[in-house]
Tab-separated table of N, CA and C in Angstrom:
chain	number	residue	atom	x	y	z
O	1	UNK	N	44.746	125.498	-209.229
O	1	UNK	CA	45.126	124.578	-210.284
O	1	UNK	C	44.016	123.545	-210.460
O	2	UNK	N	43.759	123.318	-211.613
O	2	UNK	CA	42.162	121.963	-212.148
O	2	UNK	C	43.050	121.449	-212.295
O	3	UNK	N	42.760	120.093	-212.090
O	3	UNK	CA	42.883	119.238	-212.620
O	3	UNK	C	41.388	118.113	-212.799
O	4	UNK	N	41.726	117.456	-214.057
O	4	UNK	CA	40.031	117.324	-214.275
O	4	UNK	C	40.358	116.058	-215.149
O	5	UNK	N	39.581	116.048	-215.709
O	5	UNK	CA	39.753	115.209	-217.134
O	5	UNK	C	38.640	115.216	-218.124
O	6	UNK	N	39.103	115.338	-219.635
O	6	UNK	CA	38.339	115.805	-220.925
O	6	UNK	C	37.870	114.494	-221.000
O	7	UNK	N	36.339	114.157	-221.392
O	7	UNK	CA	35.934	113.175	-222.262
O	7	UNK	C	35.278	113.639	-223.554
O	8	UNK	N	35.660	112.919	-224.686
O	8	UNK	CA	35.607	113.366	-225.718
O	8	UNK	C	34.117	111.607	-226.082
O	9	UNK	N	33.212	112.069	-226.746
O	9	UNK	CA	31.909	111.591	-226.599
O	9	UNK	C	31.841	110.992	-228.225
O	10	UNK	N	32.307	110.068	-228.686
O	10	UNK	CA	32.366	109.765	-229.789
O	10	UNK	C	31.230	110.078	-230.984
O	11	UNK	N	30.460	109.362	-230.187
O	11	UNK	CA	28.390	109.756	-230.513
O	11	UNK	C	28.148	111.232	-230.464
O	12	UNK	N	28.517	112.160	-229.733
O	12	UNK	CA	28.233	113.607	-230.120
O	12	UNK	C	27.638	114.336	-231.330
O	13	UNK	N	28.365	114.128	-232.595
O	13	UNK	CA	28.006	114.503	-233.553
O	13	UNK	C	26.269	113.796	-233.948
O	14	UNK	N	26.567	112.934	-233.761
O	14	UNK	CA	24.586	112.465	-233.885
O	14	UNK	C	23.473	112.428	-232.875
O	15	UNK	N	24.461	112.744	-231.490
O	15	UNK	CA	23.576	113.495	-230.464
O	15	UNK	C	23.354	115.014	-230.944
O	16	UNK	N	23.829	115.882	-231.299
O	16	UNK	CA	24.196	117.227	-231.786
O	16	UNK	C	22.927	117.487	-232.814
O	17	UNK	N	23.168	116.597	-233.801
O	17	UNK	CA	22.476	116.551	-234.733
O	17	UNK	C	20.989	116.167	-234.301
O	18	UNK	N	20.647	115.156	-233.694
O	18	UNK	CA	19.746	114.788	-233.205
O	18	UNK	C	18.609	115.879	-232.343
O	19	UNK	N	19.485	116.778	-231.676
O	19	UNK	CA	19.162	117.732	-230.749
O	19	UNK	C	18.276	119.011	-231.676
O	20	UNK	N	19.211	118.887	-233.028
O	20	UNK	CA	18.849	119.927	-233.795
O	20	UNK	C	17.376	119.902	-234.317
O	21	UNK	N	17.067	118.901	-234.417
O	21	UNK	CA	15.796	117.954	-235.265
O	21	UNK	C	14.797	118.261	-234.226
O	22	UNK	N	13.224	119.170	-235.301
O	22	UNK	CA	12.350	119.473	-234.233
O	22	UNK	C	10.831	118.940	-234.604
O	23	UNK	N	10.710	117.973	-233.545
O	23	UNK	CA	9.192	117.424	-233.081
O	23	UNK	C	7.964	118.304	-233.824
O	24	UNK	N	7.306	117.753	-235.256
O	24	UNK	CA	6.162	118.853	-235.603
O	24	UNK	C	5.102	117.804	-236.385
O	25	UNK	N	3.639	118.384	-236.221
O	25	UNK	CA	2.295	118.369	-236.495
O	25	UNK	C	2.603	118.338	-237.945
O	26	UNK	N	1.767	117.293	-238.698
O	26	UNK	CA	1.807	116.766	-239.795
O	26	UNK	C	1.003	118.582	-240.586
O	27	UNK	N	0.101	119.269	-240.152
O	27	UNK	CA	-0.873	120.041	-240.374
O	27	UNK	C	-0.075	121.597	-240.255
O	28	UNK	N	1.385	121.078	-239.725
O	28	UNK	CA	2.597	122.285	-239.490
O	28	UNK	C	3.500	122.237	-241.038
O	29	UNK	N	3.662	121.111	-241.240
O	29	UNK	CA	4.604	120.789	-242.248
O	29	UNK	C	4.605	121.522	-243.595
O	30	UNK	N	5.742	122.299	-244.027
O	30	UNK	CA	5.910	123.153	-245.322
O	30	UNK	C	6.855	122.459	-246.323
O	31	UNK	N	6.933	122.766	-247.479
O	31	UNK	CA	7.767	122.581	-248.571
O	31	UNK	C	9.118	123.530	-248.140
O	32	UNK	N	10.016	122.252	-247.963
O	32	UNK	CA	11.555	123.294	-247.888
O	32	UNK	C	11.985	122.916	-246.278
O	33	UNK	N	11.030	122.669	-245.062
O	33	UNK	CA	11.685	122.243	-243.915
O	33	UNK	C	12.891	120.595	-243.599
O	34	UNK	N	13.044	120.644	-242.737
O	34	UNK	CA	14.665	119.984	-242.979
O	34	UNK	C	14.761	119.788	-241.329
O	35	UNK	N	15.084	118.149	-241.280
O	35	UNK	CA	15.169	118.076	-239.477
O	35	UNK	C	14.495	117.951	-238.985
O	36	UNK	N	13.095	117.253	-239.650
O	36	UNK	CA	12.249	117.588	-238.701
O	36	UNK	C	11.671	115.514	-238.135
O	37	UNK	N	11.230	115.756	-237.182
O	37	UNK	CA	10.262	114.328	-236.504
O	37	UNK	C	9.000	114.468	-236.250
O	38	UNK	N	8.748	113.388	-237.422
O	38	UNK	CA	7.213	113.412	-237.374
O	38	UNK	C	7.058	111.589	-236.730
O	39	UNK	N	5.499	111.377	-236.246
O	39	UNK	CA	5.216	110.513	-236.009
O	39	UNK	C	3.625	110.804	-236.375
O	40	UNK	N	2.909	109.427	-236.640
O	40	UNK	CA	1.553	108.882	-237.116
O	40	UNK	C	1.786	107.568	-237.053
O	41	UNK	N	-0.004	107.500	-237.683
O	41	UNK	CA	-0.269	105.813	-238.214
O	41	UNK	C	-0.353	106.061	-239.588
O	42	UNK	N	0.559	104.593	-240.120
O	42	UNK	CA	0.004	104.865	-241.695
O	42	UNK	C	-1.369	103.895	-242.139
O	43	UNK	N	-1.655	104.587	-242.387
O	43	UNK	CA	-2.918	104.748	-243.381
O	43	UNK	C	-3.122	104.060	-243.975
O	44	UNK	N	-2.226	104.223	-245.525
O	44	UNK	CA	-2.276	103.289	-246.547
O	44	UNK	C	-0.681	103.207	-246.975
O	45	UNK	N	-0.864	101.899	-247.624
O	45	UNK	CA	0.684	102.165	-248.236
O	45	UNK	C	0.412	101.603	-249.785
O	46	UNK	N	1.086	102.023	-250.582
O	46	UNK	CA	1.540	102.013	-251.948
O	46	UNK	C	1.995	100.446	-252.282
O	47	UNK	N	1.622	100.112	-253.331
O	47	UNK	CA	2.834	98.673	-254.153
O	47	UNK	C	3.851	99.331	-254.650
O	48	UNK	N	5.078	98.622	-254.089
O	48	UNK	CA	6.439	99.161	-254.311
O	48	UNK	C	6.747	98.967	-256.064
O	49	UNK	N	7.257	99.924	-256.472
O	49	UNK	CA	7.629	99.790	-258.001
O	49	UNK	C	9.288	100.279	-258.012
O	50	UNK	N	9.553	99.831	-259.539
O	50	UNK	CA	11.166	99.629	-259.379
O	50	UNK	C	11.335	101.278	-260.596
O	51	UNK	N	12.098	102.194	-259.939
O	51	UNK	CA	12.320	103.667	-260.830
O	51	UNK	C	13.967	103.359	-260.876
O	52	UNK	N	14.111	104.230	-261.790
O	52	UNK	CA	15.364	104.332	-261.970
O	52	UNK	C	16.474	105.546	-261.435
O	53	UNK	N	17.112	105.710	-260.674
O	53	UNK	CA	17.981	106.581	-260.452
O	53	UNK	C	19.140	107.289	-260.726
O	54	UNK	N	20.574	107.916	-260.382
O	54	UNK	CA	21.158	108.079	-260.675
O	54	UNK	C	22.078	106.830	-260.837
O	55	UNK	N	21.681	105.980	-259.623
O	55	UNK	CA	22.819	105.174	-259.021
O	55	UNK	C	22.307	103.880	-259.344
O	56	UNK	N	21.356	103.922	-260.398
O	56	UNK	CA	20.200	102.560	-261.096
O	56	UNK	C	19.064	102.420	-260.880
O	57	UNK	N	18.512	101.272	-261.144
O	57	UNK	CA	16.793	100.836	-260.401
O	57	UNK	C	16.990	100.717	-258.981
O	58	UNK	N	15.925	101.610	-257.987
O	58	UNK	CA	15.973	101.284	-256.454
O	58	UNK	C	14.271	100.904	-256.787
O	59	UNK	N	13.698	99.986	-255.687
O	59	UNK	CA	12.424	100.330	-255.496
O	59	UNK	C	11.679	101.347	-255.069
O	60	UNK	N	10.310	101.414	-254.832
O	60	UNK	CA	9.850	102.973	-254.135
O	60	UNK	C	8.667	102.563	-254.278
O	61	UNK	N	8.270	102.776	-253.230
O	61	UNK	CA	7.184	102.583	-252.209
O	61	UNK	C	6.364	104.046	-251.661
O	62	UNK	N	4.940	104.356	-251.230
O	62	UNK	CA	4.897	105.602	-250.400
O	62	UNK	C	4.421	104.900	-248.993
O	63	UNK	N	3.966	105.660	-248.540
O	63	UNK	CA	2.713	105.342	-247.216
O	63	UNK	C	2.494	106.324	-246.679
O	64	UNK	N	0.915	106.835	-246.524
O	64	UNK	CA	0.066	108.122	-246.371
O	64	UNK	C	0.416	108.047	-244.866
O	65	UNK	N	0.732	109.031	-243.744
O	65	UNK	CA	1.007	108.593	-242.248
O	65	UNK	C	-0.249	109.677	-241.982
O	66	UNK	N	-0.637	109.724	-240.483
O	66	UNK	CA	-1.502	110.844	-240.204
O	66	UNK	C	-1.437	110.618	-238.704
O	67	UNK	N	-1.589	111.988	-238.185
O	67	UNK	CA	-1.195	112.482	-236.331
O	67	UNK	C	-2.366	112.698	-236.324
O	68	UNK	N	-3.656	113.171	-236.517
O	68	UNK	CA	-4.952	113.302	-236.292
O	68	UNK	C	-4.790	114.766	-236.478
O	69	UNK	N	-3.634	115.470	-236.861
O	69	UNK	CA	-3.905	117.130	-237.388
O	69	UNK	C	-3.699	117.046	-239.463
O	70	UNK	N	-3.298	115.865	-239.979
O	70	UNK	CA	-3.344	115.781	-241.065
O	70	UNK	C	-2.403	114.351	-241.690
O	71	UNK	N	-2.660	114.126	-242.616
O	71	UNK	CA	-2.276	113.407	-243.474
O	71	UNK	C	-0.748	113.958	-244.712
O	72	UNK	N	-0.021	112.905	-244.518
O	72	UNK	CA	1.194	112.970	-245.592
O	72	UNK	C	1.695	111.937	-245.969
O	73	UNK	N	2.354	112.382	-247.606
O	73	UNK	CA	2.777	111.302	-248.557
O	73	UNK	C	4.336	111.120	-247.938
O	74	UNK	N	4.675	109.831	-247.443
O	74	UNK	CA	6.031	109.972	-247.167
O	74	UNK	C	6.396	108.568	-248.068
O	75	UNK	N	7.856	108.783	-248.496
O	75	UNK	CA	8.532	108.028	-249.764
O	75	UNK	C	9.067	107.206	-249.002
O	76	UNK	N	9.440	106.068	-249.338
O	76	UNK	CA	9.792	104.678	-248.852
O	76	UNK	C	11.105	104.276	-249.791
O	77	UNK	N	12.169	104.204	-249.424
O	77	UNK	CA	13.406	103.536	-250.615
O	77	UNK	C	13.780	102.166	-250.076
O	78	UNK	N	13.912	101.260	-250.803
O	78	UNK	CA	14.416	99.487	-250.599
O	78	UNK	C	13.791	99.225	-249.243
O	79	UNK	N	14.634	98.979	-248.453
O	79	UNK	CA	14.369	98.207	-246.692
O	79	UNK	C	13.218	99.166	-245.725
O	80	UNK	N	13.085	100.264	-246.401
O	80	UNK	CA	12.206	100.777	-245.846
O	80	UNK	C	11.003	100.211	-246.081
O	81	UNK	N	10.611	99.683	-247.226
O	81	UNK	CA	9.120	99.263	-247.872
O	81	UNK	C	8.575	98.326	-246.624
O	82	UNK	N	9.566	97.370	-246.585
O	82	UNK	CA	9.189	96.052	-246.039
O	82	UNK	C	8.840	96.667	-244.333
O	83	UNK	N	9.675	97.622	-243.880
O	83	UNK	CA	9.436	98.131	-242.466
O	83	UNK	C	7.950	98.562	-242.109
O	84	UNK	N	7.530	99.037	-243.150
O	84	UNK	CA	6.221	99.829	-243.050
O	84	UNK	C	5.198	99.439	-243.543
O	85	UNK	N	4.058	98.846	-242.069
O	85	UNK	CA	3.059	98.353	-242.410
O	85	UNK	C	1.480	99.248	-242.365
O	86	UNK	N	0.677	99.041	-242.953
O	86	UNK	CA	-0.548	99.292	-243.261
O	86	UNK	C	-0.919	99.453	-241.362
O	87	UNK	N	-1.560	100.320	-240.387
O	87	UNK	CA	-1.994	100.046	-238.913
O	87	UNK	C	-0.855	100.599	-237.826
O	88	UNK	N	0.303	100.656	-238.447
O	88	UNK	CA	1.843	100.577	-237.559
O	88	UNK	C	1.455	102.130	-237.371
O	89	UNK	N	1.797	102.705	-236.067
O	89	UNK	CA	2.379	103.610	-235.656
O	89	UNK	C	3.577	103.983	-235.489
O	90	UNK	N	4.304	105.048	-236.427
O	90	UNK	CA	6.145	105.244	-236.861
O	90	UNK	C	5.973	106.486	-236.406
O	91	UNK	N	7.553	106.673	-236.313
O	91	UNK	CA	8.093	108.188	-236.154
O	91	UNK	C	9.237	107.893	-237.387
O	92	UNK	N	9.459	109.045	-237.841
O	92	UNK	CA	10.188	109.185	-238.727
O	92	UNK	C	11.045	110.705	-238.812
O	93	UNK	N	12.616	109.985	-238.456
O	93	UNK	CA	14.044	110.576	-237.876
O	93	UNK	C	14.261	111.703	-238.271
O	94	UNK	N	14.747	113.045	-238.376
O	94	UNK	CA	15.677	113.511	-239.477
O	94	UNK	C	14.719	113.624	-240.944
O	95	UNK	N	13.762	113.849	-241.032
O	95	UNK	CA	12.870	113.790	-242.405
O	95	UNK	C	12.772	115.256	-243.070
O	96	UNK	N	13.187	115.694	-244.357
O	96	UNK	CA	12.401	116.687	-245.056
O	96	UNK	C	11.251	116.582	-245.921
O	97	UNK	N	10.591	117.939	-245.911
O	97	UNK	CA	9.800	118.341	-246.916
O	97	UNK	C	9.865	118.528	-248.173
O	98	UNK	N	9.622	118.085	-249.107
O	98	UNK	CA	9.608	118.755	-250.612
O	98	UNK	C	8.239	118.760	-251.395
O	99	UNK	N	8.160	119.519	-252.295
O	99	UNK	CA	6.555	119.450	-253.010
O	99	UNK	C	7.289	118.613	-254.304
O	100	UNK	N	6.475	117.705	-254.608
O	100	UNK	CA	6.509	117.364	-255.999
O	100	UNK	C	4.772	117.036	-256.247
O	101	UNK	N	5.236	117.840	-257.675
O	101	UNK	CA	3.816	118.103	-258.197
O	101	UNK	C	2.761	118.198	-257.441
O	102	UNK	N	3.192	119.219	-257.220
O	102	UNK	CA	1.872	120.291	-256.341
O	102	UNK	C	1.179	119.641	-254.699
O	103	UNK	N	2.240	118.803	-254.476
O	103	UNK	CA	1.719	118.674	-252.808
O	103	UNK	C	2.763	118.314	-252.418
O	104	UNK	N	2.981	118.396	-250.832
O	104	UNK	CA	3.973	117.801	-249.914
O	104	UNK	C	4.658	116.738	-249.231
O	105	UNK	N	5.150	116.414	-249.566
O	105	UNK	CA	5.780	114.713	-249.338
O	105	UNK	C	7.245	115.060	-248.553
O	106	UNK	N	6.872	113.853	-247.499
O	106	UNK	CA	8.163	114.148	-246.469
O	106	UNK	C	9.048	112.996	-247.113
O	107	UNK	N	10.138	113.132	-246.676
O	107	UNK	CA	11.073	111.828	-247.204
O	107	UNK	C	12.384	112.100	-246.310
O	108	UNK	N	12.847	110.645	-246.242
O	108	UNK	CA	13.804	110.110	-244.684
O	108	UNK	C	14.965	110.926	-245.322
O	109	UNK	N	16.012	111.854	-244.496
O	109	UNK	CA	17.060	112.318	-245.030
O	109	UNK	C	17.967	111.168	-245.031
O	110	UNK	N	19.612	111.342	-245.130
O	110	UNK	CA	20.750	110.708	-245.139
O	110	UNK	C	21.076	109.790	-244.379
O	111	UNK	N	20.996	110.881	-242.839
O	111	UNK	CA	21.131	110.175	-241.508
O	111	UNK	C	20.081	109.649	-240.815
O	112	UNK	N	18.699	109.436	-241.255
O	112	UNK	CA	17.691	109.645	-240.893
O	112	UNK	C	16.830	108.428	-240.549
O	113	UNK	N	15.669	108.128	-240.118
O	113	UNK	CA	15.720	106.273	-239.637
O	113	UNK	C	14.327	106.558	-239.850
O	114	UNK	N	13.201	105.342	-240.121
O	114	UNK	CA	12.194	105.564	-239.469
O	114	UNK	C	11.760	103.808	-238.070
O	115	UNK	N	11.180	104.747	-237.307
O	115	UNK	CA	11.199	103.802	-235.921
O	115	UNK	C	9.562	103.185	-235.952
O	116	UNK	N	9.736	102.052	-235.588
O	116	UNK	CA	8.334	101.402	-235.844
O	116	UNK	C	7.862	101.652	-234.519
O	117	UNK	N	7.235	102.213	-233.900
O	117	UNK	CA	6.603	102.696	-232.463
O	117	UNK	C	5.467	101.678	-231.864
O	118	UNK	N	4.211	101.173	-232.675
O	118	UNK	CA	3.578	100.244	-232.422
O	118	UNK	C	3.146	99.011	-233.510
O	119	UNK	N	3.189	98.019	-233.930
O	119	UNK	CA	3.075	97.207	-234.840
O	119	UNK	C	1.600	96.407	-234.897
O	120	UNK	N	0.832	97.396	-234.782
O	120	UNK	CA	-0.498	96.615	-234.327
O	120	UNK	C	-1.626	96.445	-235.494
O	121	UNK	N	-0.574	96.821	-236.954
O	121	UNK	CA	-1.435	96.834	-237.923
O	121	UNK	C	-1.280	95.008	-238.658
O	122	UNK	N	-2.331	95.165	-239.821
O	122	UNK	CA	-2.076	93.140	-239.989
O	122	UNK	C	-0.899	93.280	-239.891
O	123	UNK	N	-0.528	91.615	-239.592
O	123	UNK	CA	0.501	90.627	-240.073
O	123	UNK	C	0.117	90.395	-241.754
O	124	UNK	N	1.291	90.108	-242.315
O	124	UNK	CA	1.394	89.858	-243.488
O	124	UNK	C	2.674	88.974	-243.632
């Protein structure tokens, strides 16, 4: 006879998810991948401009990141802009691929975060 006891892990589902999400080389990255964690320094970043969406005007921002196997355009929406500085070393959560107009740009999914890793680019 067990006797035991069930713990039920509230966080699971975004540990789960988390688990799923796989560590890749900027110089790996395709149009159409999903889940994936990238980390670099960015490069350069963009002046944020105001587009319009489904859901209204959001701002949008880019910033070029690069791992030393390549360079990518990754999209920036509202609170993200201000996170991401010009020097900073990020990883970025949960990110897909898509091509628009003819090159590859990663962008933060739903659940997805980006983590400021070192902040050693200017102050501003």
């Amino acid at each position: 006879m067990w006797i035991g006891y069930i713990f039920i892990d509230l966080r699971s589902q975004s540990l789960l998810r988390r688990s799923r999400m796989k560590r890749i080389q900027i110089s790996e990255i395709e149009d159409g991948m999903r889940e994936l964690i990238v980390e670099g320094t960015v490069v350069e970043k963009g002046e944020p401009k105001t587009v319009q969406t489904r859901y209204g005007p959001a701002q949008l921002a880019y910033a070029i990141i690069d791992d030393g196997t390549g360079q990518i355009k990754l999209n920036l929406w509202r609170k993200q802009i201000d996170l991401v500085k010009v020097g900073a070393r990020i990883r970025v959560e949960n990110a897909f691929a898509k091509e628009f107009r003819g090159q590859v740009e990663l962008n933060v999914g739903s659940n997805g975060r980006i983590v400021v890793l070192d902040k050693s680019g200017p102050s501003t």
